[in-house]
Coordinates of C-alpha atoms and ligand atoms in Angstrom, one line a residue:
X603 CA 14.9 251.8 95.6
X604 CA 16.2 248.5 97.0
X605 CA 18.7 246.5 95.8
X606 CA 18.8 243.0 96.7
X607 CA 22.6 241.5 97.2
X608 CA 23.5 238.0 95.5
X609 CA 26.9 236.8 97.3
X610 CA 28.7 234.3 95.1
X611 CA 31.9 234.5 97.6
X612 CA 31.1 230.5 98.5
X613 CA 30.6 229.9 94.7
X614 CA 32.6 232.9 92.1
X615 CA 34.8 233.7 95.2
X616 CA 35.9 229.9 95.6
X617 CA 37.1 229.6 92.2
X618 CA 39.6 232.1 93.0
X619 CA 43.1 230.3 91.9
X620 CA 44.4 228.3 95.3
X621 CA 41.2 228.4 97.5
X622 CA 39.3 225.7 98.3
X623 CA 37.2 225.8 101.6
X624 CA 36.2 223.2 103.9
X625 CA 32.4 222.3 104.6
X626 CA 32.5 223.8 107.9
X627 CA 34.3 227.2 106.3
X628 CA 31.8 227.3 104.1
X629 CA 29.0 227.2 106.8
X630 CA 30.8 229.8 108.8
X631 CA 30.7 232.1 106.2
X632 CA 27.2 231.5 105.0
X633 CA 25.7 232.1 108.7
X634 CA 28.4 235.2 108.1
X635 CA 26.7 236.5 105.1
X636 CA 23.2 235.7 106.7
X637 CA 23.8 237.5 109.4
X638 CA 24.8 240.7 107.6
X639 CA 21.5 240.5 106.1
X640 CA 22.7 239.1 102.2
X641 CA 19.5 238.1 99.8
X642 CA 20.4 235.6 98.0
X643 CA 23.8 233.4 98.9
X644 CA 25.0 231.7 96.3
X645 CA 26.1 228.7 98.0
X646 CA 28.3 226.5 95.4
X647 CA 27.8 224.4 92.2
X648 CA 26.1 221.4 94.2
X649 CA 27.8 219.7 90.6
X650 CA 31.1 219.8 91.6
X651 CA 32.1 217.0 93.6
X652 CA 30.4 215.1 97.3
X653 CA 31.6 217.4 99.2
X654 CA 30.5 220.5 98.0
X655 CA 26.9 218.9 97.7
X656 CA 27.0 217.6 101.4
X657 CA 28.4 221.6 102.2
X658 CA 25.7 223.3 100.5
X659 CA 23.0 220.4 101.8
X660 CA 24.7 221.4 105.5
X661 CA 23.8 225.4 104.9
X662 CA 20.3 224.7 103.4
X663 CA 19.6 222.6 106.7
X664 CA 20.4 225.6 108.6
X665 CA 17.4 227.6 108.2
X666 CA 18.9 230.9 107.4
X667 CA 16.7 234.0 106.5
X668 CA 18.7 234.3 103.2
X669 CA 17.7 232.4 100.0
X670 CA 20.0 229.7 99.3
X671 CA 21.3 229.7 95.6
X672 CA 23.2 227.0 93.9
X673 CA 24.8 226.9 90.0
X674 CA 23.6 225.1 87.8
X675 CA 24.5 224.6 83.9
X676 CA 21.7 223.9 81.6
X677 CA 21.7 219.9 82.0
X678 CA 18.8 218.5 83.8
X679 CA 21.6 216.4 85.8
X680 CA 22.4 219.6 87.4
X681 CA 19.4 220.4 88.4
X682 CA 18.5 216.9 90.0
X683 CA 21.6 217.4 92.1
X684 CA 20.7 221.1 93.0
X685 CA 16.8 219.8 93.8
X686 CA 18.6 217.3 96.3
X687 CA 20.4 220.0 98.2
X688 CA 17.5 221.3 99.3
X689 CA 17.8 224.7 97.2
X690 CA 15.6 227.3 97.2
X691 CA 17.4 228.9 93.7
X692 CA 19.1 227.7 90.6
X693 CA 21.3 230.1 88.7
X694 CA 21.0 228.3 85.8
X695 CA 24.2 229.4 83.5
X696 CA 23.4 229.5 79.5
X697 CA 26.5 230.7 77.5
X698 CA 25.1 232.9 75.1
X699 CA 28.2 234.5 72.8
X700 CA 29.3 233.0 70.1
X701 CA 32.8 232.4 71.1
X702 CA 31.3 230.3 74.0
X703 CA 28.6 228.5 71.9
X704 CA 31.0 227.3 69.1
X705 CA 34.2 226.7 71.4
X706 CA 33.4 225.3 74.3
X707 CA 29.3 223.9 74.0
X708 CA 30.5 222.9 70.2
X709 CA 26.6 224.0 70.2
X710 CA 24.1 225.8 68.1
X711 CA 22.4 228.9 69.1
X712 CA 19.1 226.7 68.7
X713 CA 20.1 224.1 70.5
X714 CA 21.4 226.5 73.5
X715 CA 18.1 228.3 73.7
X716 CA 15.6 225.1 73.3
X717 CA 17.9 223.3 76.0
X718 CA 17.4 226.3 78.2
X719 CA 13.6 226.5 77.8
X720 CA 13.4 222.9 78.6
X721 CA 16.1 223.6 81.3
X722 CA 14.4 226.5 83.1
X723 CA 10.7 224.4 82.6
X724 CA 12.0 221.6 84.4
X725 CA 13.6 223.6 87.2
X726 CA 10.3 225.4 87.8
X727 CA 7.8 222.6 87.8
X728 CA 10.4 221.2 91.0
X729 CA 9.8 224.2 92.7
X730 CA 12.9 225.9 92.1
X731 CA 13.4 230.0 92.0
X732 CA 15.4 230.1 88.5
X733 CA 17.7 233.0 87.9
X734 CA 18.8 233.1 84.2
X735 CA 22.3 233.7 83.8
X736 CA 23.6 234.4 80.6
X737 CA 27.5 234.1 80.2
X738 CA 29.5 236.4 78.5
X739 CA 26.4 238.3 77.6
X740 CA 28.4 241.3 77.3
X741 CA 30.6 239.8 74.5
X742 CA 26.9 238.9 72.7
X743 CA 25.2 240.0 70.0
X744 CA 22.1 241.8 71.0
X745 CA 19.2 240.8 69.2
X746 CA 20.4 237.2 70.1
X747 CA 20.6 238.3 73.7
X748 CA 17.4 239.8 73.8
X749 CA 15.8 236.6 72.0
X750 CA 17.0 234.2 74.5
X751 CA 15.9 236.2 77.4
X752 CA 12.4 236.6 75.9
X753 CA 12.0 232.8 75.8
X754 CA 13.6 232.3 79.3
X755 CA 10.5 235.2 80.6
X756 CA 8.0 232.5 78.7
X757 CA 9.4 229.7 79.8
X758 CA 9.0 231.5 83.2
X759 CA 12.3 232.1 84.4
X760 CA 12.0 234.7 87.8
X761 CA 14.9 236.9 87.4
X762 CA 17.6 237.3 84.1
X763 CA 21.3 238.3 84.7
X764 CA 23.1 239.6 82.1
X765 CA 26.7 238.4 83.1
X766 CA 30.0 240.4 82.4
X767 CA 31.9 237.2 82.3
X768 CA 35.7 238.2 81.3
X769 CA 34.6 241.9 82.5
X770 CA 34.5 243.9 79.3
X771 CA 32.0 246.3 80.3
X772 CA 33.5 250.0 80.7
X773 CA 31.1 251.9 83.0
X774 CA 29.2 253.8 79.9
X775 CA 28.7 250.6 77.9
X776 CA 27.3 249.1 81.0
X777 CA 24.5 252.0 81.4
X778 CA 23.7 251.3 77.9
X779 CA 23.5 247.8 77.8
X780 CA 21.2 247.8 80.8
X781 CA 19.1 250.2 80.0
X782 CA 18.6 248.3 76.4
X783 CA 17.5 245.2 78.7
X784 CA 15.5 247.2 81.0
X785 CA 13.0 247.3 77.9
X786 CA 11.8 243.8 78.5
X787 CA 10.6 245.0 82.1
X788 CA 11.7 241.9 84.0
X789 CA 14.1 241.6 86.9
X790 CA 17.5 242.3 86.0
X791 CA 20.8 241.6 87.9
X792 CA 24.5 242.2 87.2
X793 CA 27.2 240.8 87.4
X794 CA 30.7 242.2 86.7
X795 CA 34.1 240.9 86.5
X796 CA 37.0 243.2 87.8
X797 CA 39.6 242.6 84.9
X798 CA 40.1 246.3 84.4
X799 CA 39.4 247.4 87.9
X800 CA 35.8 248.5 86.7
X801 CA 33.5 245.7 88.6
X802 CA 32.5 248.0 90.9
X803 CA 32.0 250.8 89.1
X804 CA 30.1 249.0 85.9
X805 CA 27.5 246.9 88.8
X806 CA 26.8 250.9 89.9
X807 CA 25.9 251.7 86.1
X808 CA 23.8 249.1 86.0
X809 CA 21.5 249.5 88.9
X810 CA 21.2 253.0 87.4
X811 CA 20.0 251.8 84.4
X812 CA 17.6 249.6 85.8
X813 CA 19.5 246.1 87.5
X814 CA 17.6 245.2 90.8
X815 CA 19.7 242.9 92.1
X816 CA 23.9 243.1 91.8
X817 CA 25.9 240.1 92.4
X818 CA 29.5 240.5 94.5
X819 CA 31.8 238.6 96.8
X820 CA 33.4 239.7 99.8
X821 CA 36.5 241.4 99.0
X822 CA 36.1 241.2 95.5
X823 CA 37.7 237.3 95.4
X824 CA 36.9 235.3 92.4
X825 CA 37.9 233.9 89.3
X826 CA 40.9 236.0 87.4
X827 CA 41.1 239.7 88.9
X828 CA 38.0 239.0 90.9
X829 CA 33.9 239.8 90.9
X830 CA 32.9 242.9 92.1
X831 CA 33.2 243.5 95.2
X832 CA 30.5 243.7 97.7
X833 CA 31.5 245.6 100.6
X834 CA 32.5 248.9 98.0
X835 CA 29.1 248.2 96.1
X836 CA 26.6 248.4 99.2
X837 CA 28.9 251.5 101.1
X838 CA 28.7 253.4 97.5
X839 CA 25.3 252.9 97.1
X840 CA 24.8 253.9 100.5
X841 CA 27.1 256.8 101.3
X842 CA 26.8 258.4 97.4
X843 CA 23.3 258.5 95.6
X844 CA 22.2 260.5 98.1
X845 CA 19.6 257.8 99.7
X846 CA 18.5 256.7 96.4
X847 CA 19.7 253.1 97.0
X848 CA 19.0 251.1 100.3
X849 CA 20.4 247.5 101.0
X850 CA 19.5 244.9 103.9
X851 CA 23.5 244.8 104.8
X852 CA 24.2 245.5 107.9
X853 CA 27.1 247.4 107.2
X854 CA 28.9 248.1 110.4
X855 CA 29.6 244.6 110.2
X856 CA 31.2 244.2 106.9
X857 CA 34.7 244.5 108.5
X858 CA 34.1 240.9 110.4
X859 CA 32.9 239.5 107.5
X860 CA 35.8 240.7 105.4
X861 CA 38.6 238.8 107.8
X862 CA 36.5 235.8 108.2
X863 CA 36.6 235.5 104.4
X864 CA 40.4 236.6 104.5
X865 CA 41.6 233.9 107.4
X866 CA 39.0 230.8 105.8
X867 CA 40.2 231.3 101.9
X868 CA 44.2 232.6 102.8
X869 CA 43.3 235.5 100.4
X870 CA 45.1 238.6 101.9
X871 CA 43.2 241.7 101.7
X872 CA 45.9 244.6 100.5
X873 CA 46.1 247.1 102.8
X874 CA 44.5 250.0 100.5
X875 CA 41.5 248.1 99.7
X876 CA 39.0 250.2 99.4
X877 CA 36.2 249.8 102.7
X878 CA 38.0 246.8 104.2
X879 CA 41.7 247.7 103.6
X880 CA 44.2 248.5 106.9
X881 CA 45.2 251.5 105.7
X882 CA 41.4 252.9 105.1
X883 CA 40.9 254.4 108.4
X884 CA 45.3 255.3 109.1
X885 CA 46.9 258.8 108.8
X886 CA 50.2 259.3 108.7
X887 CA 51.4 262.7 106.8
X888 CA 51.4 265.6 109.8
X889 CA 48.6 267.8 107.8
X890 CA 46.2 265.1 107.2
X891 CA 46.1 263.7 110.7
X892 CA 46.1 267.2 112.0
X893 CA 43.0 268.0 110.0
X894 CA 41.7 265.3 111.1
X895 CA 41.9 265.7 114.4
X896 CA 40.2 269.1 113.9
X897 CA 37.4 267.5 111.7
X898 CA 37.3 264.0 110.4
X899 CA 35.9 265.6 107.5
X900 CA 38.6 266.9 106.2
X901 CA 40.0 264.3 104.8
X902 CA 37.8 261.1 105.6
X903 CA 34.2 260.3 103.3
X904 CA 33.7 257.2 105.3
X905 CA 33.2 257.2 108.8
X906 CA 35.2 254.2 110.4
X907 CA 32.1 253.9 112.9
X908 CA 29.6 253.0 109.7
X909 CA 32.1 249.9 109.3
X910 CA 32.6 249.4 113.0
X911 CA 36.2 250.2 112.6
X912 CA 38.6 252.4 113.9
X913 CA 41.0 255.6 113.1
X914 CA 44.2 255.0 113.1
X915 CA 47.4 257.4 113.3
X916 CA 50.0 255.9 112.2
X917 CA 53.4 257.6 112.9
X918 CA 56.0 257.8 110.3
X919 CA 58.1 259.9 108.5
X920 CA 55.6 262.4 108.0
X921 CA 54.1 263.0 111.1
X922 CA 53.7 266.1 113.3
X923 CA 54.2 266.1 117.3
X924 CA 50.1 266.7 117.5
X925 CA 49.4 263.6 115.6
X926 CA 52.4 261.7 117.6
X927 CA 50.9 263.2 121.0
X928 CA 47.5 262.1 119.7
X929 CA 48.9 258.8 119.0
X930 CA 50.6 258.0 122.6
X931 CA 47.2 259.5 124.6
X932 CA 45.5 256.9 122.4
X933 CA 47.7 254.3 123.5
X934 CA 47.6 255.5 127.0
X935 CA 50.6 257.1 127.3
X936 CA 51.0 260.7 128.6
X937 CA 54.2 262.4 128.1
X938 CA 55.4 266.1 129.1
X939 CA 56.9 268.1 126.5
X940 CA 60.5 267.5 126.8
X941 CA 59.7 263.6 126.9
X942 CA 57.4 264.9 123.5
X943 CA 60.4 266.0 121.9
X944 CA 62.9 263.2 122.2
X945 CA 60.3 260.4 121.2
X946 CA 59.5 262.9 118.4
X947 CA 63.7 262.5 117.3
X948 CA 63.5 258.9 117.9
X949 CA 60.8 258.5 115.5
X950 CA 62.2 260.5 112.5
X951 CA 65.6 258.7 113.1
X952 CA 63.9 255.7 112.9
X953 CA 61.9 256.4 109.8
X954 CA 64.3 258.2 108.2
X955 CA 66.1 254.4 108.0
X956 CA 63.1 253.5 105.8
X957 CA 61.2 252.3 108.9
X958 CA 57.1 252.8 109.9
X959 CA 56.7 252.8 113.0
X960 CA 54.0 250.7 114.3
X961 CA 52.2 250.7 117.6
X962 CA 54.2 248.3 119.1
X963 CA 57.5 250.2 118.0
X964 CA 56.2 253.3 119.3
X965 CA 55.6 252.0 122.3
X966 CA 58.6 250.7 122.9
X967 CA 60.4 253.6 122.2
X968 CA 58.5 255.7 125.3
X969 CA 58.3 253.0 127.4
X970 CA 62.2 253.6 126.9
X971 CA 62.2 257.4 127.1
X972 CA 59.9 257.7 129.9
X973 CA 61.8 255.2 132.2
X974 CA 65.2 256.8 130.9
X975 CA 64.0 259.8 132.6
X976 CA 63.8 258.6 136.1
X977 CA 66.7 259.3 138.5
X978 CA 69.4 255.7 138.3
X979 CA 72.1 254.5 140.5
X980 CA 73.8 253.0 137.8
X981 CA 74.3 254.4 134.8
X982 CA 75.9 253.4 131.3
X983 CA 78.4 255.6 130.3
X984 CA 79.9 253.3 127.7
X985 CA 80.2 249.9 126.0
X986 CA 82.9 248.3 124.1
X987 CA 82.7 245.1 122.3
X988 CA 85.3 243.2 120.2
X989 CA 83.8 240.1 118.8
X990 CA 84.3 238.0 115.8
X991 CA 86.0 234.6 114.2
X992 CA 88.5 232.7 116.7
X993 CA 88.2 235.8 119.1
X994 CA 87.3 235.3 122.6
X995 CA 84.1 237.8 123.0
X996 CA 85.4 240.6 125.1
X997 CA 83.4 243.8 126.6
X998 CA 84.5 246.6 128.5
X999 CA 81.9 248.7 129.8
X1000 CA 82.1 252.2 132.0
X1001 CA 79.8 252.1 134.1
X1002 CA 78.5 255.8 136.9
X1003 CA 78.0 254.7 139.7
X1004 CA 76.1 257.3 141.8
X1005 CA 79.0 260.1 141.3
X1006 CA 82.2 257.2 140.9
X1007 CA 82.9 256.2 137.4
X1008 CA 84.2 252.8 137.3
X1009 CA 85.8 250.7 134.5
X1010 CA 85.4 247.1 134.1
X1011 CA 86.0 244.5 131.7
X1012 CA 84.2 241.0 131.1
X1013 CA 84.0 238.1 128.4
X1014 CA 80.9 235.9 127.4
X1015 CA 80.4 232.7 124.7
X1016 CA 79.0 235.8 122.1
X1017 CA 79.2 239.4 122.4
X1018 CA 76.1 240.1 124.9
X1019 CA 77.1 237.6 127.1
X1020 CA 80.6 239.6 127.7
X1021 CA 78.9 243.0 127.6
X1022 CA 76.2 241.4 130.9
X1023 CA 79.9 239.7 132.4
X1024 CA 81.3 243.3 132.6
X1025 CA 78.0 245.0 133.9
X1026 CA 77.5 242.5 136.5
X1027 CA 81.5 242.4 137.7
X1028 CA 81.7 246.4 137.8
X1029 CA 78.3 245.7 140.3
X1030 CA 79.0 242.9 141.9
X1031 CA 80.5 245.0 145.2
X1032 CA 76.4 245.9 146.1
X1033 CA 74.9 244.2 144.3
X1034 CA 74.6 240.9 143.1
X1035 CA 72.1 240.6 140.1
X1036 CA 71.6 237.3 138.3
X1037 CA 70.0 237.3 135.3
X1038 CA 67.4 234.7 135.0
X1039 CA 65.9 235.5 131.7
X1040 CA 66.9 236.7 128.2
X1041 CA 64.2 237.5 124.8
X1042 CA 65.0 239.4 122.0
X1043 CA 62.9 240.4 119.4
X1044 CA 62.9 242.0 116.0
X1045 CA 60.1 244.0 116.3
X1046 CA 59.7 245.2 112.5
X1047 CA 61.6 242.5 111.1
X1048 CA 64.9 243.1 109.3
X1049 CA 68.4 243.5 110.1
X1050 CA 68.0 247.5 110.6
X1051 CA 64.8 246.9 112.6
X1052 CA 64.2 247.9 116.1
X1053 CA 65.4 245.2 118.7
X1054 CA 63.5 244.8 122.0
X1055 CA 65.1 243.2 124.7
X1056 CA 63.0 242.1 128.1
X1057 CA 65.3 240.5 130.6
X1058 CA 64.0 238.8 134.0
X1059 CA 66.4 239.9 136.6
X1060 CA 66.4 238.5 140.2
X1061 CA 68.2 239.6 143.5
X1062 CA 67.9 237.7 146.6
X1063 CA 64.1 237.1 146.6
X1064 CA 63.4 239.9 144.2
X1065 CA 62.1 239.5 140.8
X1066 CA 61.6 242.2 138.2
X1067 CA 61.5 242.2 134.4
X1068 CA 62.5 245.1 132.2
X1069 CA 63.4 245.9 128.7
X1070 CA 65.4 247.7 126.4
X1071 CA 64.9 249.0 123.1
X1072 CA 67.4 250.2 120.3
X1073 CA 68.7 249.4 116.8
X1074 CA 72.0 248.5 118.6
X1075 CA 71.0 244.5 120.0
X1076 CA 74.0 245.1 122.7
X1077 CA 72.9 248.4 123.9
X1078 CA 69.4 247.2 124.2
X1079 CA 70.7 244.4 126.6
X1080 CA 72.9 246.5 128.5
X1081 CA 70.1 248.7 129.2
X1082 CA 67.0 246.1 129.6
X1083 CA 69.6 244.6 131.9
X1084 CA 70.4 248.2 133.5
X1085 CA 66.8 249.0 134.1
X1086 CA 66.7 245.5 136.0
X1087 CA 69.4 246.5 138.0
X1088 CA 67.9 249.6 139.4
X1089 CA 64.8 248.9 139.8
X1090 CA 66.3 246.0 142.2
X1091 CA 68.1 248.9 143.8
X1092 CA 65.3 251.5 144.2
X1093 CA 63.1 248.9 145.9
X1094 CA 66.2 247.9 148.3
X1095 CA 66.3 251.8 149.2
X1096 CA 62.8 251.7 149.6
X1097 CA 63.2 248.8 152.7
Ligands
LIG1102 MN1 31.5 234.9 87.4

């Protein structure tokens, strides 16, 4: 059976508290949405002010496959406006309970349902599609509901959505309540609210029990805790009724459209999101990724190729040398068992300081090892710093030189200054290195995160840059520094 999709992201999804999009974010993400193959876009309340009548009148010009939907309350006003957008829809929006009738319309049930009859007439001799939404039908009495949607079918409305507006429904209630509706045998959609984390789960009831069409946004944005959100909907649907349900959505490319809704809107996606989250495809603990490698199965249901996405091992506190070695072939780096081991130690220390290690840390850390391991000329033995208030910064640093251990002392304007002074006097017989340039960064952020240091170091003609990496900000520049050094040297043997 197909479902068709109604995306409200430009409409539900931008009354999320603090967004507000731009005409030209709006059109980006309704080509988006076309492109992914959405029904029906819901594409504003052409109401609302100039601008969001000139955006939706700017993604109605476009020609785009999808139909182009705008809300509308029951006022013939906001239908004129709708009509001059160039719409092909109206989801005209009818409060229906009687908390909504007495307290904010300060109506009558008559007066609601003759207005919408008029309403829904008025739209449909313009040419308008009308989908009948009623709001907070889950909080309304039945036989009223039932009524009003009767008259909206007369009064030839297309298609009747039932709407969980401050998302009630539990997941049983929702089967029932559709199933009661399916009764009048027209076209039902749903829409859910995610105030209990049920959207998702209540939208899936309800196309079960007979809805046709389920209404989302792209990562669940909208008003309060959210609408139900699209992306889990159509990879449920597809990956667990067993073929049942089919969709038009492209989904291999819901993963684009996620992060073009993410950067336009400033909504963050959290990174155990279901579908769209970071951490969806990422393995960490050493028996997961190891069964993974073995067989995805094991302990993936989604495939990150359906989304276009990748599998990610991420290496932390829990993880084994095969997931680590899996890691560094990924990132191109191959490594013989010893090197193996010492990244391995690295690691743990590092995450046993409450650190996860990231790509970039990782690679940093065998970048270090794996240069460490070739043969030096100069080598640090140690490093001494005294440094503080009203102190002159002073380093003394021994220093093996081939098989001579020499002893040197320097002092700088702060503490790596001196250490570099003493490095470059206890060198400065054979060589003379100057260092040209100095960046240090924080990879993980933090005062205990890992520091990288890249120097550019030059001698005679010779430029090289180099790095080191450590927790300790003046052993990292002793050693990017170091590394300089003899890389100068080992191309000054090579002459
Ligand atoms: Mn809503």
């Amino acid at each position: 059976m197909k479902i068709n999709i109604l995306d409200t992201t430009l409409r539900d999804g931008e009354q999320t508290p603090g967004v507000s999009l731009t005409s030209n974010e709006k059109l980006r993400i309704a080509r988006a949405l076309d492109e992914i193959g959405v029904n029906i876009i819901e594409a504003g309340s052409a109401i609302t002010s100039d601008g969001e009548k000139l955006a939706i009148r700017e993604i109605t010009s476009q020609d785009l496959d999808a139909e182009i939907a705008s809300f509308a309350r029951s006022i013939q006003s906001d239908i004129d406006v709708c009509l001059d957008c160039g719409v092909d829809t109206v989801n005209l929006v009818v409060p229906t309970s009687d908390i909504h009738i007495d307290y904010k319309l300060k109506s009558s049930r008559l007066q609601v349902q003759n207005e919408m009859v008029e309403n829904i007439e008025y739209a449909k001799d313009h040419g308008l599609t009308v989908e009948l939404s009623a709001e907070d039908a889950s909080r309304t009495d039945m036989d009223f509901l039932v009524d009003t949607f009767k008259l909206a079918l007369d009064a030839k409305a297309d298609r009747l959505c039932p709407c969980d507006t401050v998302g009630v429904l539990t997941p049983e209630r929702s089967f029932d309540f559709y199933r009661e509706l399916s009764k009048l045998n027209a076209k039902l959609s749903v829409h859910c609210h995610n105030d209990y984390g049920l959207a998702v789960a209540n939208s899936l009831q309800a196309i079960r029990a007979g809805a046709s069409e389920v209404h989302g946004t792209i990562n669940g944005i909208g008003e309060r805790a959210g609408n139900a959100s699209l992306e889990e909907i159509v990879v449920s649907l597809n990956n667990l009724y067993e073929g049942k349900y089919t969709t038009d959505i492209k989904i291999n490319q819901l993963y684009n459209t996620s992060i073009i809704v993410s950067r336009s809107t400033g909504v963050y996606i959290q990174p155990n999101k279901a579908i769209v989250g970071e951490n969806v495809f990422a393995h960490e603990s050493g028996i997961h990724t190891d069964g993974v490698i073995k067989n995805t199965s094991t302990y993936e249901s989604i495939t990150p190729e359906l989304l276009g996405r990748r599998r990610k091992f991420v290496v932390g506190k829990h993880t084994g040398t095969k997931g680590l070695n899996n890691r560094l072939s990924e990132l191109g780096i191959e490594v013989n068992k010893e090197q193996l081991n010492t990244i391995f130690k690295q690691v743990k220390e590092f995450a046993d300081n409450g650190k996860c290690v990231t790509d970039v840390d990782l690679q940093a850390i065998a970048d270090n090892v794996l240069e460490k391991d070739m043969q030096q000329k100069v080598n640090l033995e140690e490093v001494t710093i005294v440094s503080g208030n009203k102190i002159t910064p002073t380093a003394s640093v021994r220093l093996k030189i081939d098989q001579d251990e020499i002893l040197e002392a320097g002092i700088g304007l702060g503490p790596v200054d001196a250490a570099i002074n003493a490095v470059k006097k206890s060198i400065n017989e054979f060589a003379n290195v100057k260092l040209d340039e100095y960046h240090v960064d924080a990879i993980t952020g933090g005062t205990d995160a890992l520091i990288d240091v890249i120097v550019k170091v030059s001698m005679d003609d010779k430029v090289i840059s180099a790095r080191g990496t450590g927790s300790d900000i003046i052993n990292a520049s002793v050693e990017a520094y170091l590394t300089g050094v003899n890389r100068l040297l080992e191309n000054e043997d090579n002459l």
